[in-house]
Short mmCIF file of C-alpha atoms in Angstrom, two decimals:
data_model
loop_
_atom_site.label_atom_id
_atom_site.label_comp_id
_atom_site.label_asym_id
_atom_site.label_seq_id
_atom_site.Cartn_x
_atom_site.Cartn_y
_atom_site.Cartn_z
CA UNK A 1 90.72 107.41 99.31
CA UNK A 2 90.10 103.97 100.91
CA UNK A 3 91.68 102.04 98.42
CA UNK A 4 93.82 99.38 100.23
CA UNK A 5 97.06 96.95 99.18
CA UNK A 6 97.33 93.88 101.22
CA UNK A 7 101.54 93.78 101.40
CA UNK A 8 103.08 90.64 103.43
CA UNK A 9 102.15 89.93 107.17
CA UNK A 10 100.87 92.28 109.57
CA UNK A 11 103.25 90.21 112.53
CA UNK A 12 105.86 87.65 112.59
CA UNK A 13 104.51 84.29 111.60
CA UNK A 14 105.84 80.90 109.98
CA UNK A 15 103.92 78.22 107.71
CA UNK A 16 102.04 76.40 111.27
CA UNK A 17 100.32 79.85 112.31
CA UNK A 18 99.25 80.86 108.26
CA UNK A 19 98.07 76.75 107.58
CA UNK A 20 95.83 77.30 110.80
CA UNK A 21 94.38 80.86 110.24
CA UNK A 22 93.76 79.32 106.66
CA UNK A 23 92.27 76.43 108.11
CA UNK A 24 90.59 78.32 110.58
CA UNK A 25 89.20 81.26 107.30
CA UNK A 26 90.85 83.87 109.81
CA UNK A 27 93.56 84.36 107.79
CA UNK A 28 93.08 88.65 107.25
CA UNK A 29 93.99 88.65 111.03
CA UNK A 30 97.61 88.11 109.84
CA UNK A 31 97.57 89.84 106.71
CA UNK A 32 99.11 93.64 106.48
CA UNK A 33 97.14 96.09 105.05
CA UNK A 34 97.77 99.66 103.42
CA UNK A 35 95.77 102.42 102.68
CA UNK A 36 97.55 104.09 99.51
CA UNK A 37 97.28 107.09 97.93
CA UNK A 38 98.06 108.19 94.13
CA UNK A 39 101.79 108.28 93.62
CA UNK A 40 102.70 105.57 96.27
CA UNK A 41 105.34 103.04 95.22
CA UNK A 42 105.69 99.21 97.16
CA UNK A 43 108.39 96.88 96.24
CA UNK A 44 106.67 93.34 96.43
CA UNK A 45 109.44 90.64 95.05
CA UNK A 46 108.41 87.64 94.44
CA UNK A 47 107.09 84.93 97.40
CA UNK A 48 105.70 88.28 99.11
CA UNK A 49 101.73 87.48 99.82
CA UNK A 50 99.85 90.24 98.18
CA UNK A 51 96.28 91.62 97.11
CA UNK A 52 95.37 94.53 95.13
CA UNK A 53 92.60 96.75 96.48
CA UNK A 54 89.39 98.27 94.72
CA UNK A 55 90.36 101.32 93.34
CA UNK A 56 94.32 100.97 92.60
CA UNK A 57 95.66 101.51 89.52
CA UNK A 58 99.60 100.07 89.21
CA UNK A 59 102.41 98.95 87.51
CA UNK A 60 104.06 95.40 88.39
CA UNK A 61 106.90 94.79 86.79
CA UNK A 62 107.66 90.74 86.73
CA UNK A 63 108.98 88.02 84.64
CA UNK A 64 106.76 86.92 82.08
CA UNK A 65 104.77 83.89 83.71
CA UNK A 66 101.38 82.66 84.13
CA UNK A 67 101.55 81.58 87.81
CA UNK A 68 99.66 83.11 90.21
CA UNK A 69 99.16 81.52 93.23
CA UNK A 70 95.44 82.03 95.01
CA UNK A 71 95.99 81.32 98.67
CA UNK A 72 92.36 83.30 100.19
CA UNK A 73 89.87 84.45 97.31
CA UNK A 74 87.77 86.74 99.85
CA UNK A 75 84.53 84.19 99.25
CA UNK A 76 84.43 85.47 95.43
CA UNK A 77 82.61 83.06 93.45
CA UNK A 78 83.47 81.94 89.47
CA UNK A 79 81.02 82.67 86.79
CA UNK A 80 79.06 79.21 87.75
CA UNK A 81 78.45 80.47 91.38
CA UNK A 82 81.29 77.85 92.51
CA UNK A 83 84.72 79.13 94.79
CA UNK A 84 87.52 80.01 92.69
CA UNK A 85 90.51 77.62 92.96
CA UNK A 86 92.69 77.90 96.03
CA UNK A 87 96.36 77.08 95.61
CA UNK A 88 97.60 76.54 98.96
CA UNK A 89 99.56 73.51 99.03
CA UNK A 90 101.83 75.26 95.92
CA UNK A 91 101.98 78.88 97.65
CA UNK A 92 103.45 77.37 100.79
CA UNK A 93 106.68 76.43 99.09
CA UNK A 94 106.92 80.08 97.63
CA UNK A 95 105.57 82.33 100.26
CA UNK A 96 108.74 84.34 102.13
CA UNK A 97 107.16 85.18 105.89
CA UNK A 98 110.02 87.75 106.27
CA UNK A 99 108.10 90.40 108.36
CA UNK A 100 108.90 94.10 107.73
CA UNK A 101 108.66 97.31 109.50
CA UNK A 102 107.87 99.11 106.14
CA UNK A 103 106.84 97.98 102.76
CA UNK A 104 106.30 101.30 101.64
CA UNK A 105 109.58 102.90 99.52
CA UNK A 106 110.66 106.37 100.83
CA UNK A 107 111.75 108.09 97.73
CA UNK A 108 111.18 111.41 96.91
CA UNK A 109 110.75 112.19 93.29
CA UNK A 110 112.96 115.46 92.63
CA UNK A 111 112.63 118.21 89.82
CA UNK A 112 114.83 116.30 86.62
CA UNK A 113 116.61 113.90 88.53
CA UNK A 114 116.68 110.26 88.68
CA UNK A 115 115.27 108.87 92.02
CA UNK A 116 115.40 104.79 92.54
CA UNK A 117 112.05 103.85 93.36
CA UNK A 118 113.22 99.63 93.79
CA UNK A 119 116.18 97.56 93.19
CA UNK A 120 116.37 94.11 92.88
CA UNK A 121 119.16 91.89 91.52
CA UNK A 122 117.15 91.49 88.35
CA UNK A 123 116.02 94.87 87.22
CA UNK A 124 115.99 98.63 89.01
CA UNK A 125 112.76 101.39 88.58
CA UNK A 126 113.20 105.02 89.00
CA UNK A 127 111.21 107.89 88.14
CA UNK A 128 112.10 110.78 86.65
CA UNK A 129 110.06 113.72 87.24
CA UNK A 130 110.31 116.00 84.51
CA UNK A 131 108.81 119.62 85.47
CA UNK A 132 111.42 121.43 83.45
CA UNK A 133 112.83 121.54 79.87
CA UNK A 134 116.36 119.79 80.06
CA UNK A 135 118.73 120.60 77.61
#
């Protein structure tokens, strides 16, 4: 309970209005933010700005890379006190500001069936619920 994923933008905005909240350290104002619960699923492809909350266990399912790109750190500091690097000049060329109604998925596991959970065109998750034996 409480335990919150930050998941795209909270309104419609374009690289001028997310360089001036940035600028501005106002930048949660525009962010989206979702309390979850255990068993909720989010699709977050890549360029989608996100932040995982205290408390959340997941799975993210990615290519294997080592980029990350840090565009607001929350004020946390390194192990030397100093703020951790910010890569905002690199983001900007990957971040998608597509807003959208629901990032959420809607599926429904179901007793031994198959339920897509995301789809993408380079890989598809489902769960499979298994509360009976299945021949």
């Amino acid at each position: 309970p409480g335990s919150k994923l930050q998941v795209g933008f909270n309104r419609q905005v374009d690289a001028e209005v997310y360089l001036e909240k940035l600028k501005n350290n106002q930048l949660t104002e525009i962010l989206n933010f979702e309390e979850v619960t255990a068993g909720d699923t989010y699709f977050i492809p890549a360029g989608r700005v996100h932040a995982i909350g205290k408390g959340i266990l997941l799975a993210e399912i990615q290519q294997t890379s080592d980029i990350t790109y840090r565009i607001y750190d929350y004020d946390r500091r390194d192990n030397e006190g100093n703020p951790r690097e910010l890569h905002t000049d690199l983001a900007l060329d990957a971040i998608d500001f597509t807003i959208f109604p629901e990032y959420k998925t809607k599926a429904v596991a179901k007793a031994n069936e198959s339920v897509e959970l995301g789809k993408c065109p380079y890989f598809t998750t489902n769960v499979l619920d298994l509360t009976q034996v299945v021949d």
